[in-house]
PDB file of N, CA and C in Angstrom:
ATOM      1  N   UNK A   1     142.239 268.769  48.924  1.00  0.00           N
ATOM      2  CA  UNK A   1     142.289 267.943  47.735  1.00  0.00           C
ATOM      3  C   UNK A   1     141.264 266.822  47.891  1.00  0.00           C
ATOM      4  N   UNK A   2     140.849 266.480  46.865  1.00  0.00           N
ATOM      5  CA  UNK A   2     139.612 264.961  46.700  1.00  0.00           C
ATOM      6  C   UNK A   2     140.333 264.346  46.726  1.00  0.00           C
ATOM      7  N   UNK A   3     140.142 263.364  47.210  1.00  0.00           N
ATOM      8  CA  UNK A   3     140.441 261.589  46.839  1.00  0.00           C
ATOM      9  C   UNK A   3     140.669 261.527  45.491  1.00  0.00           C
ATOM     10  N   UNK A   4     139.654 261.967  44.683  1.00  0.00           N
ATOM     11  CA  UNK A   4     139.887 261.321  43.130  1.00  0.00           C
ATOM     12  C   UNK A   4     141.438 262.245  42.600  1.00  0.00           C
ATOM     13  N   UNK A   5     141.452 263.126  43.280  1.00  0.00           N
ATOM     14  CA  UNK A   5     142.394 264.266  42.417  1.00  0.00           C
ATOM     15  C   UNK A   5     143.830 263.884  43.197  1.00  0.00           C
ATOM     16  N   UNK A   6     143.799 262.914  44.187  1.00  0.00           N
ATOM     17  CA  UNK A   6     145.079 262.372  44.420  1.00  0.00           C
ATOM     18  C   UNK A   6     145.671 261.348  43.429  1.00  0.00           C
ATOM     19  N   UNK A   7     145.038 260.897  42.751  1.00  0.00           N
ATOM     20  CA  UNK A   7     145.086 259.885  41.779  1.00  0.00           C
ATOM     21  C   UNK A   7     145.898 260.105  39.984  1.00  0.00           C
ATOM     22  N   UNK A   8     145.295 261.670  39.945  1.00  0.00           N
ATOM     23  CA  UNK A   8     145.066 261.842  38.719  1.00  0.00           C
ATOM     24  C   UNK A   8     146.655 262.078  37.991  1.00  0.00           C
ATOM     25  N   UNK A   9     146.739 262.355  36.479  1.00  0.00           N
ATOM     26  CA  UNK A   9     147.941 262.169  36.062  1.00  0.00           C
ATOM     27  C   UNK A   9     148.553 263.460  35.665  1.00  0.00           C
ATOM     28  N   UNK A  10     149.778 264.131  35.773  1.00  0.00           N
ATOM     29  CA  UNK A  10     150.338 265.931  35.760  1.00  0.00           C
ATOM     30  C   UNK A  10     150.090 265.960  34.658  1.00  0.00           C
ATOM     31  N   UNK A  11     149.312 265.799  33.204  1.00  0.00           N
ATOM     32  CA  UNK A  11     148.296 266.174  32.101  1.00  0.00           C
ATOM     33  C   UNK A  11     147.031 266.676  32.462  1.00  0.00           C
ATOM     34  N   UNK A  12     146.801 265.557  33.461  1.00  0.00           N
ATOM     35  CA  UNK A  12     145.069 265.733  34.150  1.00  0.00           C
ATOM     36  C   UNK A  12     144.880 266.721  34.553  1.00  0.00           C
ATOM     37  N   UNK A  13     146.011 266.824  35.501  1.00  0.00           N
ATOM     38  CA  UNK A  13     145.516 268.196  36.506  1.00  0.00           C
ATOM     39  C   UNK A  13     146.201 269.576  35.527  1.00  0.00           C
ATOM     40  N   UNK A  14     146.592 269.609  34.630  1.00  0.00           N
ATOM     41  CA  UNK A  14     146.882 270.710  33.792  1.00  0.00           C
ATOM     42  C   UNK A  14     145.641 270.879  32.892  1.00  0.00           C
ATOM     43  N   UNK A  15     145.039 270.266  32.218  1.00  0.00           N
ATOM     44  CA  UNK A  15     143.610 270.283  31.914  1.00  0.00           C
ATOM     45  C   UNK A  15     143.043 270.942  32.671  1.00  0.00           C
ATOM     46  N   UNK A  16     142.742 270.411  33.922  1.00  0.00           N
ATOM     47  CA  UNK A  16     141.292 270.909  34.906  1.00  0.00           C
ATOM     48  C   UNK A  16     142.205 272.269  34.891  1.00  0.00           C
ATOM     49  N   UNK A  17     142.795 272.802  35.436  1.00  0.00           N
ATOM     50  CA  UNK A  17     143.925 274.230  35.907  1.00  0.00           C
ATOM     51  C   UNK A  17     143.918 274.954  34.376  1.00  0.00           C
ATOM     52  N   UNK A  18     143.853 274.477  33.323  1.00  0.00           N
ATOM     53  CA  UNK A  18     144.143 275.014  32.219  1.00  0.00           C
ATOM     54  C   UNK A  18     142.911 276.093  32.179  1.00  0.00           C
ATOM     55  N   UNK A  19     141.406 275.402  32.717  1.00  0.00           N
ATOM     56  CA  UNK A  19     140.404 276.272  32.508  1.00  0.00           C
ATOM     57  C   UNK A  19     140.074 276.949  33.711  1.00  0.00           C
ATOM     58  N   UNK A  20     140.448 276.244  35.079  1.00  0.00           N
ATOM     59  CA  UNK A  20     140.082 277.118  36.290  1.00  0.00           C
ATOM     60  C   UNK A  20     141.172 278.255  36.679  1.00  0.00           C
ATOM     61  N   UNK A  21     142.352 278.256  36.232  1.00  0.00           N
ATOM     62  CA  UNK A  21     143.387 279.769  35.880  1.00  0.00           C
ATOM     63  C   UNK A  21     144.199 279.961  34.597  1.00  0.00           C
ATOM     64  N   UNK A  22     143.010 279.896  34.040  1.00  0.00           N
ATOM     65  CA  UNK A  22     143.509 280.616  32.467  1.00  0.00           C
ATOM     66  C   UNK A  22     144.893 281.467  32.615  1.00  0.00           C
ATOM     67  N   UNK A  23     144.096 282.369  33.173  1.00  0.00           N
ATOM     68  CA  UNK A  23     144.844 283.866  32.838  1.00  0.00           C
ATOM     69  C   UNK A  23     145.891 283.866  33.746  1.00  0.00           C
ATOM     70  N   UNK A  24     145.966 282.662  34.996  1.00  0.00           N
ATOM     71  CA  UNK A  24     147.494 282.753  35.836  1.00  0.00           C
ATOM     72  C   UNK A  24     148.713 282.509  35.050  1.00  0.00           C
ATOM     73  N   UNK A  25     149.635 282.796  35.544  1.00  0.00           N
ATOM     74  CA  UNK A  25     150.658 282.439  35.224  1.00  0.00           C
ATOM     75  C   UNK A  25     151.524 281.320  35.289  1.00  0.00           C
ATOM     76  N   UNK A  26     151.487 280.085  34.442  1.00  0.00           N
ATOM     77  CA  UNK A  26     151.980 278.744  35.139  1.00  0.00           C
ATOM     78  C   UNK A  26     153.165 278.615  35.071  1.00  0.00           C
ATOM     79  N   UNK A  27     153.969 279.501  34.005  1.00  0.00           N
ATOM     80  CA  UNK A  27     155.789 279.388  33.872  1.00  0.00           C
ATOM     81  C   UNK A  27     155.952 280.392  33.172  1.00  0.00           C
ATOM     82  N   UNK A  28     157.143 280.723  34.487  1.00  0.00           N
ATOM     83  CA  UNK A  28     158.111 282.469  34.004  1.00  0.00           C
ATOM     84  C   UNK A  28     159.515 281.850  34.074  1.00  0.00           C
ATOM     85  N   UNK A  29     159.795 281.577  32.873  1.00  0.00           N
ATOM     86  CA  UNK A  29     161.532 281.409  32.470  1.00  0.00           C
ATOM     87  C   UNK A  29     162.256 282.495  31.768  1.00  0.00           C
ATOM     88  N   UNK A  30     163.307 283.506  32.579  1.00  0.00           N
ATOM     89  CA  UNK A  30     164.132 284.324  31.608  1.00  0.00           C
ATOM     90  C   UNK A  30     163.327 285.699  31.096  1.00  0.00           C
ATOM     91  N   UNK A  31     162.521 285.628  29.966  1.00  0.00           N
ATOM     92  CA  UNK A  31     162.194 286.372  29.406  1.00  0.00           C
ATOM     93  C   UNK A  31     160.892 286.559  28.716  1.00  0.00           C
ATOM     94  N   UNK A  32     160.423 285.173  29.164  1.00  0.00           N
ATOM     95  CA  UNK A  32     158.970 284.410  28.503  1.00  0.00           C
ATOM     96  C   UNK A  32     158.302 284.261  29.473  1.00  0.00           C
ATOM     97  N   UNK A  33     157.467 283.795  29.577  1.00  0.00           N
ATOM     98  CA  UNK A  33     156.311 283.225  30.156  1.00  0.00           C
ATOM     99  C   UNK A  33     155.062 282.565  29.746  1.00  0.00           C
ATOM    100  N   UNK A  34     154.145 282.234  30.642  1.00  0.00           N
ATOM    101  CA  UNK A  34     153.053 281.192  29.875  1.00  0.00           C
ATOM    102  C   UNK A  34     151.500 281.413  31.207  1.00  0.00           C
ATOM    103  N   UNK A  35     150.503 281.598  30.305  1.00  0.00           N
ATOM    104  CA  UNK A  35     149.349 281.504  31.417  1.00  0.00           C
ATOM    105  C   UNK A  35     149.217 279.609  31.559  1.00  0.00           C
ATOM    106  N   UNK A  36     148.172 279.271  32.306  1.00  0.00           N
ATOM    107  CA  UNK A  36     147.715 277.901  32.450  1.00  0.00           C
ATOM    108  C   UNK A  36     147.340 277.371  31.038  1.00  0.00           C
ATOM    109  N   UNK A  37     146.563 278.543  30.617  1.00  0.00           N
ATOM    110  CA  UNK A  37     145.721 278.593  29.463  1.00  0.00           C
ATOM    111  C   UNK A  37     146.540 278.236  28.011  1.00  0.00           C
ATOM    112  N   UNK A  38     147.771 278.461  27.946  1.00  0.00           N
ATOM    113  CA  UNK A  38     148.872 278.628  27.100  1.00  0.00           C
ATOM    114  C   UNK A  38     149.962 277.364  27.256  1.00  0.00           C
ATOM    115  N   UNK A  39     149.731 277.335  28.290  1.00  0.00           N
ATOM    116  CA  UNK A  39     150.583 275.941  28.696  1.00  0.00           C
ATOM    117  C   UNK A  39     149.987 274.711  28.359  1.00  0.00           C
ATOM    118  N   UNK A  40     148.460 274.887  28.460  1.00  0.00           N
ATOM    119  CA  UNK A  40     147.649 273.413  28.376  1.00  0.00           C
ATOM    120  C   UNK A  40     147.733 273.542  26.407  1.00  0.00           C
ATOM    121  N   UNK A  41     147.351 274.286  25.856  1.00  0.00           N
ATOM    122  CA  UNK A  41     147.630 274.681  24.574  1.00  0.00           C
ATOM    123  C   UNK A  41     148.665 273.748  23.889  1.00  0.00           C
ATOM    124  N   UNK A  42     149.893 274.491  24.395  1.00  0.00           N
ATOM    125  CA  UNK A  42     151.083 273.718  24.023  1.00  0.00           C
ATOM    126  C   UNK A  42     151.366 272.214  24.717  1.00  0.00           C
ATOM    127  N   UNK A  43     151.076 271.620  25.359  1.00  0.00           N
ATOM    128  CA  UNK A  43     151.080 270.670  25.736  1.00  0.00           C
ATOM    129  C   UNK A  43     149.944 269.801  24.601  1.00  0.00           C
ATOM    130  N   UNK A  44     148.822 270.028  24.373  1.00  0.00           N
ATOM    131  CA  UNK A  44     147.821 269.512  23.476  1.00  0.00           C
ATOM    132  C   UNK A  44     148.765 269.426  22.072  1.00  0.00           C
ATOM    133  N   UNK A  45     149.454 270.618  21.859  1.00  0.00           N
ATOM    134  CA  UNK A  45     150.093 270.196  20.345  1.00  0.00           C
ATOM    135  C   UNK A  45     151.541 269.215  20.561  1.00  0.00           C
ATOM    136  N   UNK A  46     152.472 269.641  21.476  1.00  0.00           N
ATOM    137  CA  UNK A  46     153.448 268.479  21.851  1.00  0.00           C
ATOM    138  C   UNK A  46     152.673 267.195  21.839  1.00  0.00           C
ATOM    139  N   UNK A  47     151.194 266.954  22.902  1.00  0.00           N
ATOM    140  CA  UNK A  47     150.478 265.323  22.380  1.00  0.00           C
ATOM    141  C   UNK A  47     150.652 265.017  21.195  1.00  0.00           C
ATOM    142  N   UNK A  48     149.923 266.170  20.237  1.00  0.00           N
ATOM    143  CA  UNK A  48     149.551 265.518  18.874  1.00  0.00           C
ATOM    144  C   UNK A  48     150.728 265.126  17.792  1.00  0.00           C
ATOM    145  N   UNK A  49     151.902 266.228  18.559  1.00  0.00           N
ATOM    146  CA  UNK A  49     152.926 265.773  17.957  1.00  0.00           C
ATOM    147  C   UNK A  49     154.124 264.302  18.222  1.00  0.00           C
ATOM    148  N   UNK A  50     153.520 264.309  19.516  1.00  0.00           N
ATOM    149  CA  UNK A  50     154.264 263.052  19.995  1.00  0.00           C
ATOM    150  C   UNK A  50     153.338 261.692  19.126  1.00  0.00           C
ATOM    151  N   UNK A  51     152.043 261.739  18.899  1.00  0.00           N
ATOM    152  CA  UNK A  51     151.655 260.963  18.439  1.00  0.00           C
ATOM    153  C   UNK A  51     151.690 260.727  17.336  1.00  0.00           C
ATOM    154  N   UNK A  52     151.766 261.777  16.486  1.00  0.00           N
ATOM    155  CA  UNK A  52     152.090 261.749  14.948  1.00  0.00           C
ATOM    156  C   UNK A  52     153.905 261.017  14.717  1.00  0.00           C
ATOM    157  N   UNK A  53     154.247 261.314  15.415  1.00  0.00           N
ATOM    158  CA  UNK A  53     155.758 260.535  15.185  1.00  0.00           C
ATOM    159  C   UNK A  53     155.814 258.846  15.860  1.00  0.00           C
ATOM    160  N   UNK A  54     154.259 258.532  16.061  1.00  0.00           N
ATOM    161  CA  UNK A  54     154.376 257.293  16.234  1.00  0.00           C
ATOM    162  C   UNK A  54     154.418 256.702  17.581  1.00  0.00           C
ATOM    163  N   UNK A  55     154.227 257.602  18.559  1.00  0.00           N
ATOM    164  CA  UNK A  55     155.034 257.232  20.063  1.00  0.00           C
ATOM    165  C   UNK A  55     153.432 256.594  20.648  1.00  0.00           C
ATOM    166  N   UNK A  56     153.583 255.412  21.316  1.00  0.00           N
ATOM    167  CA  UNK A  56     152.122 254.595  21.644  1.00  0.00           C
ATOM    168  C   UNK A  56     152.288 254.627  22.984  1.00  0.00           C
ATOM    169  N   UNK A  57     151.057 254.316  23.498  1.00  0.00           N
ATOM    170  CA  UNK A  57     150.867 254.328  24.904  1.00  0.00           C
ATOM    171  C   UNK A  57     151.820 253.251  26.025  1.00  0.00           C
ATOM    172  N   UNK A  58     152.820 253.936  26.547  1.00  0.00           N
ATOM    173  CA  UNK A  58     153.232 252.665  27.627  1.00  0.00           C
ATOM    174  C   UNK A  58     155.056 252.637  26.563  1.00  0.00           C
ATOM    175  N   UNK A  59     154.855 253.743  25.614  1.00  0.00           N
ATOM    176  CA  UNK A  59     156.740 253.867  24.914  1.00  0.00           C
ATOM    177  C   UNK A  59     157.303 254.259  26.288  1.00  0.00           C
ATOM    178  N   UNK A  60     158.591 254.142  25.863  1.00  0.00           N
ATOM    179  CA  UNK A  60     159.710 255.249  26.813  1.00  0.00           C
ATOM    180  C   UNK A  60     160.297 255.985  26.050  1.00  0.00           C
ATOM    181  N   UNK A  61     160.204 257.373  26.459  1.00  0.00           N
ATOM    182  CA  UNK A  61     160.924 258.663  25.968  1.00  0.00           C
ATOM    183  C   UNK A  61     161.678 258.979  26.802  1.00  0.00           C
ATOM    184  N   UNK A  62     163.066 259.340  26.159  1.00  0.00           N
ATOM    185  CA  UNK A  62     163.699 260.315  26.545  1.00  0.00           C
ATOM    186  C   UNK A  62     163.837 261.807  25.941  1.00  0.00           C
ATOM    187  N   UNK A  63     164.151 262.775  26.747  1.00  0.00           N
ATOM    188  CA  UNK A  63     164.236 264.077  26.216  1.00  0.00           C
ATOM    189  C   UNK A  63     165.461 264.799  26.227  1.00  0.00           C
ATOM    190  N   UNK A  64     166.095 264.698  25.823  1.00  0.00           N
ATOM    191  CA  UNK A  64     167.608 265.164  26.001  1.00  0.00           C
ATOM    192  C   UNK A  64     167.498 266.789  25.281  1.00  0.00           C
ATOM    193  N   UNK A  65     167.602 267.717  26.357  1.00  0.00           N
ATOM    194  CA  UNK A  65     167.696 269.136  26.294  1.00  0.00           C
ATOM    195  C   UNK A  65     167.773 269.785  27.275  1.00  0.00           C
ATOM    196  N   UNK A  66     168.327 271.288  27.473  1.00  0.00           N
ATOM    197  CA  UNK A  66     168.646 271.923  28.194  1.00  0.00           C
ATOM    198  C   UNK A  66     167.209 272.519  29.167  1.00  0.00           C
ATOM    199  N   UNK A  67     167.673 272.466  30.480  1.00  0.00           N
ATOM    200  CA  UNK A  67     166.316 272.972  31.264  1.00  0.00           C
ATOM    201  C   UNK A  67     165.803 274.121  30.902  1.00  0.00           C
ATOM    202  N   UNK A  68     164.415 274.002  30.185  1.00  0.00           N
ATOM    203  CA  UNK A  68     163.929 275.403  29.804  1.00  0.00           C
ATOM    204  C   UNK A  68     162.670 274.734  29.814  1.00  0.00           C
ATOM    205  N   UNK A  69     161.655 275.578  29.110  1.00  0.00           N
ATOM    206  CA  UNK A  69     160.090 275.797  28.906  1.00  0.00           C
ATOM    207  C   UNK A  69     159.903 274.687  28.059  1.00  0.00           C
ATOM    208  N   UNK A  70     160.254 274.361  27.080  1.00  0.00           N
ATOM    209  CA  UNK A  70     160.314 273.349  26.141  1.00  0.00           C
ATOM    210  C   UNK A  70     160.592 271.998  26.244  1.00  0.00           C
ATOM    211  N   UNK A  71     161.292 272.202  27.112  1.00  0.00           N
ATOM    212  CA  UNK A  71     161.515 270.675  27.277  1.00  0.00           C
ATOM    213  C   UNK A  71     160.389 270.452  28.476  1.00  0.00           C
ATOM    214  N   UNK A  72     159.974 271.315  29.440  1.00  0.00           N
ATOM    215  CA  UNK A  72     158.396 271.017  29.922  1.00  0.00           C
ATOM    216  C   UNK A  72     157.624 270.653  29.248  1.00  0.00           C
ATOM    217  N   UNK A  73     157.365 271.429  27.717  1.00  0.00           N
ATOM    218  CA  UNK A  73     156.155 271.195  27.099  1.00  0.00           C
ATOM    219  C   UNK A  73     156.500 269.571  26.237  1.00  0.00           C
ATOM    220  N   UNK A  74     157.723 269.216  26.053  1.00  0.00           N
ATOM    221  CA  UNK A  74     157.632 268.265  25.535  1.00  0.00           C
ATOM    222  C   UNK A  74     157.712 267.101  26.664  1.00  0.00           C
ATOM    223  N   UNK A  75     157.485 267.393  27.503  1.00  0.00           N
ATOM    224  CA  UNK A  75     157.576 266.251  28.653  1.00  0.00           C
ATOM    225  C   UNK A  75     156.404 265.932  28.772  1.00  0.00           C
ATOM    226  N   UNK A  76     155.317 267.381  29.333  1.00  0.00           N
ATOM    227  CA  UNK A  76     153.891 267.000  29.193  1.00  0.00           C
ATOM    228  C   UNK A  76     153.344 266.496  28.214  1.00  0.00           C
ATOM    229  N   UNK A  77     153.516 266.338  26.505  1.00  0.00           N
ATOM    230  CA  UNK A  77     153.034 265.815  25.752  1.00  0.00           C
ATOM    231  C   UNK A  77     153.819 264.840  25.391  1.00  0.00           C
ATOM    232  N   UNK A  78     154.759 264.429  25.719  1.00  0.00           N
ATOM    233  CA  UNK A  78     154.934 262.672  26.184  1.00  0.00           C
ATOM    234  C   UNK A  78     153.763 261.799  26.937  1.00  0.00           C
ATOM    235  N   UNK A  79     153.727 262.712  28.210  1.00  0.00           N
ATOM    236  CA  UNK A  79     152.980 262.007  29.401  1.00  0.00           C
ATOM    237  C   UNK A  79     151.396 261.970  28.646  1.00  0.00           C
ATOM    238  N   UNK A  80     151.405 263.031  28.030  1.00  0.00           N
ATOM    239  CA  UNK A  80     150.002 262.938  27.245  1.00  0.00           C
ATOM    240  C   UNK A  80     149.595 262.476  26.605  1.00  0.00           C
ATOM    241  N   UNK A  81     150.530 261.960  25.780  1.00  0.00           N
ATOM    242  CA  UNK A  81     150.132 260.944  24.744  1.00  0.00           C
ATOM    243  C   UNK A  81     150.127 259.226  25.197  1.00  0.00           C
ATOM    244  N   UNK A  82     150.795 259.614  26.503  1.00  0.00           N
ATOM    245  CA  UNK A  82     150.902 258.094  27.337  1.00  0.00           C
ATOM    246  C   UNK A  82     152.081 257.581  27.620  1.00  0.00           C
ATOM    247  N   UNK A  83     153.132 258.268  27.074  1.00  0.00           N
ATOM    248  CA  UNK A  83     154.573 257.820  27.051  1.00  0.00           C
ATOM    249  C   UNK A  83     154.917 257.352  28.573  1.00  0.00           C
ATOM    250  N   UNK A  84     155.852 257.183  28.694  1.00  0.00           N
ATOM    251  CA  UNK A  84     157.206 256.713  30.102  1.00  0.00           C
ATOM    252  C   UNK A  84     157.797 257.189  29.783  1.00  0.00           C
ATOM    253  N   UNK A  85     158.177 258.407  30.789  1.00  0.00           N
ATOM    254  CA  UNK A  85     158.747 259.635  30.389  1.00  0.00           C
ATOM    255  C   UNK A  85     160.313 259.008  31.513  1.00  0.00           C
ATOM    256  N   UNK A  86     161.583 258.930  30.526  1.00  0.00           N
ATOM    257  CA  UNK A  86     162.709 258.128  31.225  1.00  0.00           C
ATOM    258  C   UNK A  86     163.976 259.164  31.165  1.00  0.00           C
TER     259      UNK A  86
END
């Protein structure tokens, strides 16, 4: 690992991973699954959606839902949009 990439934020490094293993597999829940490529995807629209409902850099979110895929993707686009993910 770099120095700089010890630093960086679990959006960041899903970005860089989004394009250097597309086609891996980043989450197998149940019956679904997701490449890197698919994950960074949905995470970009959870951002835009976290931001469209108003949520500013340095909010606190909570996510109240059952452990699944979804509530990942809405965690990462908390963190993405800047939230304090609580």
């Amino acid at each position: 690992m770099r120095a700089d990439e010890h630093y960086q934020s679990i959006p960041g490094i899903l970005t860089r991973d989004g394009a250097r293993f597309a086609d891996r597999l980043a989450v197998v829940g149940g019956d679904s699954s997701l490449t890197f490529a698919e994950l960074q995807a949905a995470m970009l629209r959870a951002c835009r959606a976290t931001i469209a409902a108003g949520i500013e850099p340095g909010d606190r979110v909570a996510i109240w839902a059952p452990n699944m895929g979804e509530w990942m993707i809405a965690a990462l686009g908390a963190l993405s949009a800047g939230a304090v993910l609580v």
